XYZ file of C-alpha atoms in Angstrom:
425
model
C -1.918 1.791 0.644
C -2.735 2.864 -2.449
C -2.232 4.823 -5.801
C -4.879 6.714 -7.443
C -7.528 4.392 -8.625
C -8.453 4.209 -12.418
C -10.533 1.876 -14.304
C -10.033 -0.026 -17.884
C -13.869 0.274 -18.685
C -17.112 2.718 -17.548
C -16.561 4.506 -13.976
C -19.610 5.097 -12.755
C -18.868 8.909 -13.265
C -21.672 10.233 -10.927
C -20.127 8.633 -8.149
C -16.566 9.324 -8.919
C -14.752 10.608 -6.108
C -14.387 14.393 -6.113
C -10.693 15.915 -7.518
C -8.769 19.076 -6.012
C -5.470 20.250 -6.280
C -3.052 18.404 -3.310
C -1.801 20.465 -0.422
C 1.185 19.159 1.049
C 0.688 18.220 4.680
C 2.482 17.730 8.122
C 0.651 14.370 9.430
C 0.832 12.985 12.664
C 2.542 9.396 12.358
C 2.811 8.645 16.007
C 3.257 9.491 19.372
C 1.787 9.101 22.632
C -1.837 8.168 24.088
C -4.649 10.288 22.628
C -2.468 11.571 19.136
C -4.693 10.504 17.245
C -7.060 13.841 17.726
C -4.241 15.553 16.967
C -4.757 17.444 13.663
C -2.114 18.043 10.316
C -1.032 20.954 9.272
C -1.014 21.818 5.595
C 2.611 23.347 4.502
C 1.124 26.590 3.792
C 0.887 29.843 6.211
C 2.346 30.667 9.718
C 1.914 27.997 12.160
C 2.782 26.832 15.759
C 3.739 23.064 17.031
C 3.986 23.028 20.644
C 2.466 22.198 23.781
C 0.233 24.666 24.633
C -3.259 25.200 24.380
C -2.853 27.861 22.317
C -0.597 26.172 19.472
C -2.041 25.862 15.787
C -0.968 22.230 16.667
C -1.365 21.637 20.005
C 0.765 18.522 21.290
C -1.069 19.079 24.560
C -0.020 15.419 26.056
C 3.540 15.599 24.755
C 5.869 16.046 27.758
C 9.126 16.515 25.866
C 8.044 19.298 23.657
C 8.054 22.967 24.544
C 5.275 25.397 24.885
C 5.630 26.982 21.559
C 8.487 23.953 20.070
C 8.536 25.098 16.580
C 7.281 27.517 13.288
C 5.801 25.877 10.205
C 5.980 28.711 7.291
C 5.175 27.245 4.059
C 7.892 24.019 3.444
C 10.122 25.698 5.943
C 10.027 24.467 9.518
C 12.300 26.106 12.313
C 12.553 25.669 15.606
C 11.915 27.719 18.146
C 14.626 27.488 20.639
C 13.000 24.201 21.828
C 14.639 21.746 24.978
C 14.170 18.524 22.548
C 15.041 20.076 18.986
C 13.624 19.389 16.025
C 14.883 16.214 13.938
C 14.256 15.881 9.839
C 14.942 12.581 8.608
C 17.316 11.934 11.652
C 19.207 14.789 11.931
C 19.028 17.569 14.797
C 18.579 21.557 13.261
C 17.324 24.579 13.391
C 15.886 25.190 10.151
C 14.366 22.761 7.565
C 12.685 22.832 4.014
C 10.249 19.873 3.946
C 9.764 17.982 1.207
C 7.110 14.790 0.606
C 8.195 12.024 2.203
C 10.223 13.699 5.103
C 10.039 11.978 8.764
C 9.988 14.871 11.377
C 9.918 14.616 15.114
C 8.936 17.256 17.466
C 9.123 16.355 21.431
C 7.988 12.663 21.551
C 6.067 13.005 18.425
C 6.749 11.316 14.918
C 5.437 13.500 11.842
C 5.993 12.434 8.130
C 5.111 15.131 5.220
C 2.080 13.704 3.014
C 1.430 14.319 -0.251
C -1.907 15.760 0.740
C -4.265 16.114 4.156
C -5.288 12.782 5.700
C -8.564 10.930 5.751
C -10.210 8.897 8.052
C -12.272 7.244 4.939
C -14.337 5.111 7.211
C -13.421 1.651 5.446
C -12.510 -1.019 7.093
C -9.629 -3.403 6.360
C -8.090 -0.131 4.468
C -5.603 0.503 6.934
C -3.954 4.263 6.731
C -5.003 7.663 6.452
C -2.774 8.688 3.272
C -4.658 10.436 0.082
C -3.907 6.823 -1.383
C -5.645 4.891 0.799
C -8.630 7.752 0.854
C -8.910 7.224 -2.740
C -9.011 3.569 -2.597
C -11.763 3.607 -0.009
C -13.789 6.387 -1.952
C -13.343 3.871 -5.318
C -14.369 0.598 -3.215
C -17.285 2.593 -2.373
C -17.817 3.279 -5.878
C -17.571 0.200 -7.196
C -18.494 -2.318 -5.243
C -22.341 -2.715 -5.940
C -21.669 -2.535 -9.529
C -21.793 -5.564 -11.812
C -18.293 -7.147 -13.073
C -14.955 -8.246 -11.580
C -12.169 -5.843 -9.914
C -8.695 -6.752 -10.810
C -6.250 -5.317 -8.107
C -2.582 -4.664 -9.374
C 0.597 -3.894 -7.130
C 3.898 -4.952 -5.395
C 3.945 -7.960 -3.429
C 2.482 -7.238 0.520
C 0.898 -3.995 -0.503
C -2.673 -5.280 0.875
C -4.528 -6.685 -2.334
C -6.509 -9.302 0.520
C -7.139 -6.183 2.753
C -8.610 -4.615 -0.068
C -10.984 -7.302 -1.013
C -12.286 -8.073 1.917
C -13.561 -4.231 2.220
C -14.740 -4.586 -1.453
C -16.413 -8.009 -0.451
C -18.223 -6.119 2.659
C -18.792 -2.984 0.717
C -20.951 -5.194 -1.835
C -23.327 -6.038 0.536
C -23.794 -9.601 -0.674
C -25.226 -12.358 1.457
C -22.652 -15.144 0.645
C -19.563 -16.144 2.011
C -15.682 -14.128 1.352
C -13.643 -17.370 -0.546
C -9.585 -16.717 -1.041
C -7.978 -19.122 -3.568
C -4.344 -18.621 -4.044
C -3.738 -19.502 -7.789
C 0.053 -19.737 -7.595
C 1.725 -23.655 -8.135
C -1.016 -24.904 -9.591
C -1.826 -27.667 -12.319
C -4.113 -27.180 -14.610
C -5.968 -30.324 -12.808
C -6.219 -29.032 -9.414
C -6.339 -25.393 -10.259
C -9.734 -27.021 -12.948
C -10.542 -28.310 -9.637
C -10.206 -25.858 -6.995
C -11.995 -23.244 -8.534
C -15.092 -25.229 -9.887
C -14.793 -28.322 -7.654
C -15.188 -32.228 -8.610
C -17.549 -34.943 -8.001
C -16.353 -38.159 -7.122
C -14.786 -40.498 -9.141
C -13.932 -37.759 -11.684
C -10.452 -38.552 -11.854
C -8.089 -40.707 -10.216
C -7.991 -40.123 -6.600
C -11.363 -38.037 -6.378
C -12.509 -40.311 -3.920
C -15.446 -37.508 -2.671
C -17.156 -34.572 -3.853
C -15.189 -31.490 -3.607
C -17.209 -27.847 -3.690
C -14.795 -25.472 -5.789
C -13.866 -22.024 -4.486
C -17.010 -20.609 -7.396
C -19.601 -23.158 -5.398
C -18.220 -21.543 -2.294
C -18.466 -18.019 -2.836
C -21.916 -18.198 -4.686
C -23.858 -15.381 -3.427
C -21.024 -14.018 -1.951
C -17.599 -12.741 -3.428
C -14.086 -14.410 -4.483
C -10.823 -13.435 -3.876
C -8.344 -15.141 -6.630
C -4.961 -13.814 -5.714
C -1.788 -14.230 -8.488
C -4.497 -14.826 -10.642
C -1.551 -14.094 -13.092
C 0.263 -17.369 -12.596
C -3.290 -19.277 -14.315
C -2.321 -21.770 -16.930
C -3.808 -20.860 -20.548
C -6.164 -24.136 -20.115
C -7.623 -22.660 -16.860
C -8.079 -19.090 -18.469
C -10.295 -19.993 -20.965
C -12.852 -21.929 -18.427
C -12.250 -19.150 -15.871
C -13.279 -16.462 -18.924
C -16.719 -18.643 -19.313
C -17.300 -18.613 -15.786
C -17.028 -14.818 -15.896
C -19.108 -14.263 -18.756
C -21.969 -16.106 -18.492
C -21.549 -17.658 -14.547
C -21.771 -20.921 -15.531
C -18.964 -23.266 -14.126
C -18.039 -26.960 -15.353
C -17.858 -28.937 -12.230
C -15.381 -31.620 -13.411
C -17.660 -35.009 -13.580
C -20.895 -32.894 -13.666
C -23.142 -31.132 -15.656
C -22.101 -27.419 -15.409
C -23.428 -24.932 -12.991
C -24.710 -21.556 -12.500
C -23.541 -19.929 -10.155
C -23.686 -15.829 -9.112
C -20.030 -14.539 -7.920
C -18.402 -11.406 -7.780
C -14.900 -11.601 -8.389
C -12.128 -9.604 -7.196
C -8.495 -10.937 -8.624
C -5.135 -9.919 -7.743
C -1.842 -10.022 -9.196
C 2.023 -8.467 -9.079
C 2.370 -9.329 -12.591
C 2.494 -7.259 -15.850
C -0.492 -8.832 -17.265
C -0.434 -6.752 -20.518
C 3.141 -7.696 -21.103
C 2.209 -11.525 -20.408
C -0.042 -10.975 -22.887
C 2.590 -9.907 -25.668
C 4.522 -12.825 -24.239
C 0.772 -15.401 -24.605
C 1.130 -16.254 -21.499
C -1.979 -14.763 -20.365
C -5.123 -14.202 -22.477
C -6.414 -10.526 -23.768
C -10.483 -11.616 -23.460
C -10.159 -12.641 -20.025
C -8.204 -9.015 -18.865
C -10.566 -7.589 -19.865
C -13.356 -8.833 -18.162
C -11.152 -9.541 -14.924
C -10.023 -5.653 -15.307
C -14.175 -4.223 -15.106
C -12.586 -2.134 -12.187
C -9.234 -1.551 -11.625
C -7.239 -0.351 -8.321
C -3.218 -0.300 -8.205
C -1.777 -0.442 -4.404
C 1.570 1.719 -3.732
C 4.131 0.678 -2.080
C 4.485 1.867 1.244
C 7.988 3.999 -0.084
C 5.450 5.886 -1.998
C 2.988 6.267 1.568
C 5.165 6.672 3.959
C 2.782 8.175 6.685
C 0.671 4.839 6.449
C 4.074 2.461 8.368
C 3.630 3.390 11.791
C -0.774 3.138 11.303
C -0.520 0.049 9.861
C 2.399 -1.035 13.061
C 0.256 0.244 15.694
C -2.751 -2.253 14.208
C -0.467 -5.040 14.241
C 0.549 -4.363 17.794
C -2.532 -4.710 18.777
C -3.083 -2.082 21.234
C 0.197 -1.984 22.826
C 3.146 0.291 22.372
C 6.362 -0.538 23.828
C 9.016 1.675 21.375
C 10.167 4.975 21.984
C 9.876 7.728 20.003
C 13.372 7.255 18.757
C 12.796 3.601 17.233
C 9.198 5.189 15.930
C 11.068 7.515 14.113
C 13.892 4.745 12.581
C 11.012 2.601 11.478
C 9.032 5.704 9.821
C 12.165 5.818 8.163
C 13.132 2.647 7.083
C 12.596 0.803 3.793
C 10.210 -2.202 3.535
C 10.579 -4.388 0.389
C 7.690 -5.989 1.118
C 5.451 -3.952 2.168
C 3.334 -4.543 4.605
C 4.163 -8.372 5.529
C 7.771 -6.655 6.486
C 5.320 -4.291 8.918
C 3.450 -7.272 10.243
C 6.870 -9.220 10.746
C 8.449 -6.575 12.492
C 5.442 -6.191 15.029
C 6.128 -9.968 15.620
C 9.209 -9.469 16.499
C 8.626 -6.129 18.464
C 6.061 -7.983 20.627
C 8.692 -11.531 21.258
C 11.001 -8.922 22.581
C 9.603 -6.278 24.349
C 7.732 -9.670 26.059
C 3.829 -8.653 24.773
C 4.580 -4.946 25.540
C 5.665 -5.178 28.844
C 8.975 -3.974 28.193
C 9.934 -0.300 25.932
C 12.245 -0.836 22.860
C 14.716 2.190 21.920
C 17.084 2.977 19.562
C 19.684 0.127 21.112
C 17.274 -2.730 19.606
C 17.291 -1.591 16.139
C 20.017 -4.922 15.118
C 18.077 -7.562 16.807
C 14.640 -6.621 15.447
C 15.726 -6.302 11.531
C 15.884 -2.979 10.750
C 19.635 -2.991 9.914
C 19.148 -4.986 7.218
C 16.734 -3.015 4.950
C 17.770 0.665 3.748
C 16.433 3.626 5.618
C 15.372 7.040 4.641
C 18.447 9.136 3.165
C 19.319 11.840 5.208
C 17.090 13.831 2.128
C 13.721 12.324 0.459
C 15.532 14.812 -2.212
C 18.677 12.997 -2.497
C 16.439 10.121 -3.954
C 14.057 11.797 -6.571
C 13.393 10.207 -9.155
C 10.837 13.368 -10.177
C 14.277 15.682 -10.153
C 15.957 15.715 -13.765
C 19.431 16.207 -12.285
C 19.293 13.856 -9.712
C 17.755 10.672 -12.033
C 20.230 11.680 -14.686
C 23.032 11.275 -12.071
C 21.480 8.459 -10.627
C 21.502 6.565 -14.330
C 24.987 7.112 -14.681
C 25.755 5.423 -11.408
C 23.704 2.505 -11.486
C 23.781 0.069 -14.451
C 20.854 -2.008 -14.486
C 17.142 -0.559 -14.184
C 16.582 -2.769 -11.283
C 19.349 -1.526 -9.576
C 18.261 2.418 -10.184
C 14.659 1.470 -9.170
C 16.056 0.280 -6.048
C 18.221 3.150 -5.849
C 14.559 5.387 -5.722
C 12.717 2.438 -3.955
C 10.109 2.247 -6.369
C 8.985 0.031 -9.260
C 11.239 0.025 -12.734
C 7.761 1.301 -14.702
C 8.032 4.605 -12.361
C 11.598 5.232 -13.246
C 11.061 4.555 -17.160
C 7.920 6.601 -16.869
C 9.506 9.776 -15.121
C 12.730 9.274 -17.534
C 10.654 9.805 -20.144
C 8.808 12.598 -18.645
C 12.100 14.484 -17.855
C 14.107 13.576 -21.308
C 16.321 11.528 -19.096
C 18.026 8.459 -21.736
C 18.439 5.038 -19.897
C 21.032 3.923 -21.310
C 21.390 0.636 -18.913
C 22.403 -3.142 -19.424
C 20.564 -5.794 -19.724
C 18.661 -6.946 -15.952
């Protein structure tokens, strides 16, 4: 769910979460009942994937793969004269070199290579096992008896609300969990949502109104697209955060004692070049800090977060498992939550198995899927994003191209020596 967390201001070092060197692994994605004891396999060594006992990876309730079904040496997986095959990505052979980001099936069993082992970080509401979302747990843990706000950056539907509900249960605070969505509105009602009104403040305040600050006293507040916050509204938010006092519109102001956790898909640092967002009050909403990935960048973490929306049930076969590991979600999770929607209208509430044959009707032709090679589309490959910039003339376009965000293909351009020489967006 997440990229590695980093903070603005004073990590509590002591409790920083501990740093080694990745190992690429082989993690289980999904499969049948009971794979979730199954163990990965880190890409280094000699290793077995097959059904019996006596497997380094035993797939022991996997009917469709062999006894020994295939080698894992290093990157390089081959299979072992299997019934099923082995598929990379899609495609049936005999020999593969895995990369990051690779979606493998072996018998009725959906793989995808991780950047590192997975974690079962013990968080709630952090769905996923990928080294992001183990380093986003470890950092909530961190953080989230410490005084000041968390700011939480990232795509749209990467799980900012997620996250702050395990930061507001993490904190251990008595009060209540408030959301206020800050996007369309005035400076009036956003004055008045988030420190409330008495009545006959204003025309039509024809009651007392608590604010989403009154609600969330004791407790924590969730302001998501904090970003889209009228300059007016900044400055009484920035008081409210640095000395918890609110001005409840008609009344004397308040104290009040709220953590606050915002959230935004903005550039905030470039809204400040632009003054449309204020410097004093980033840096007291960015205390903490946690950027969420995109799920391009996590791909193990799709079919985890599917199987939570599904709610138990699993009507798809290992063939549409493996299409949806594969497939592209622009928004994130909210795509993964729409698709088990539409998964559960039509296999009616689980009742009935999807396959392959029902990819059209529920979506997934209309959203890219994996290339044939994760390699094909690397941006981290000098060749291949030089090639890739001649191609594609608008940084948009080439970050679309890679699935990732226009910041990662200007950063790794820059990295590699690669010019951008690209039109106007």
């Amino acid at each position: 769910m997440f990229e590695s967390s980093d903070t603005t201001d004073d990590y509590p070092s002591a409790r920083r979460p501990a740093r080694r060197a990745a190992i690429p692994h082989l993690v289980l994605s999904g499969g049948p009942p009971g794979s979730e004891t199954w163990r990965a396999l880190p890409l280094r060594g000699d290793a077995v994937i097959g059904r019996s006992p006596d497997c380094d990876l035993p797939l022991l309730t996997d009917g469709r793969a062999s006894r020994n079904h295939a080698r894992l040496q290093g990157r390089k997986l081959t299979d072992l004269d299997s019934r099923n095959g082995v598929f990379v990505n899609g495609a049936r052979g005999r020999a593969f070199d895995l990369e990051v980001g690779d979606v493998v099936r072996v018998g009725d069993t959906v793989f995808v290579v991780a950047a590192d082992a997975p974690d079962d970080h013990g968080v709630s509401d952090i769905f996923g096992r990928s080294v992001a979302a183990r380093d986003a747990a470890a950092y909530i843990r961190a953080v989230a008896r410490e005084a000041g706000s968390l700011l939480i950056e990232g795509p749209p539907g990467t799980g900012k609300e997620y996250v702050a509900k395990a930061f507001g249960k993490a904190s251990g605070r008595a009060g209540s969990f408030v959301v206020l969505n800050c996007a369309n509105l005035s400076p009036q009602l956003a004055e008045s949502a988030l420190f409330g009104h008495r009545r006959g403040a204003f025309t039509g305040a024809t009651a007392d109104f608590k604010g989403a600050f009154e609600r969330a006293d004791g407790g924590v507040l969730f302001l998501d697209e904090v970003g889209e916050l009228e300059p007016t509204v900044q400055a009484k938010l920035l008081r409210a955060l640095e000395v918890g006092e609110i001005a409840v519109v008609g009344a004397k102001p308040k104290h009040v004692d709220v953590r606050v956790v915002a959230a935004t898909n903005r550039a905030l640092d470039d809204d400040i070049d632009a003054g449309r967002f204020r410097v004093d009050l980033l840096s007291r909403l960015r205390r903490f800090h946690l950027r969420l990935a995109p799920l391009a960048e996590r791909r193990e973490d799709i079919l985890a977060f599917l199987a939570y929306e599904l709610r138990g049930a699993w009507p798809i076969s290992v063939e549409l498992a493996e299409r949806i590991a594969m497939t592209r979600f622009p928004a994130n999770l909210r795509d993964v939550a729409s698709l088990a929607a539409r998964i559960r209208a039509f296999s009616d509430g689980g009742r009935v198995e999807l396959g392959e044959g029902d990819v059209g009707r529920l979506g997934l032709d209309v959203v890219e899927s994996a290339p044939a090679s994760p390699r094909a589309r690397d941006y981290r490959d000098r060749e291949l994003l030089a090639e890739a910039a001649r191609r594609f003339h608008t940084l948009t376009a080439l970050a679309k191209h890679f699935g990732c965000e226009r910041k990662t293909v200007k950063t790794w351009a820059e990295k590699l020596g690669v010019p951008l020489e690209l039109d106007g967006d």
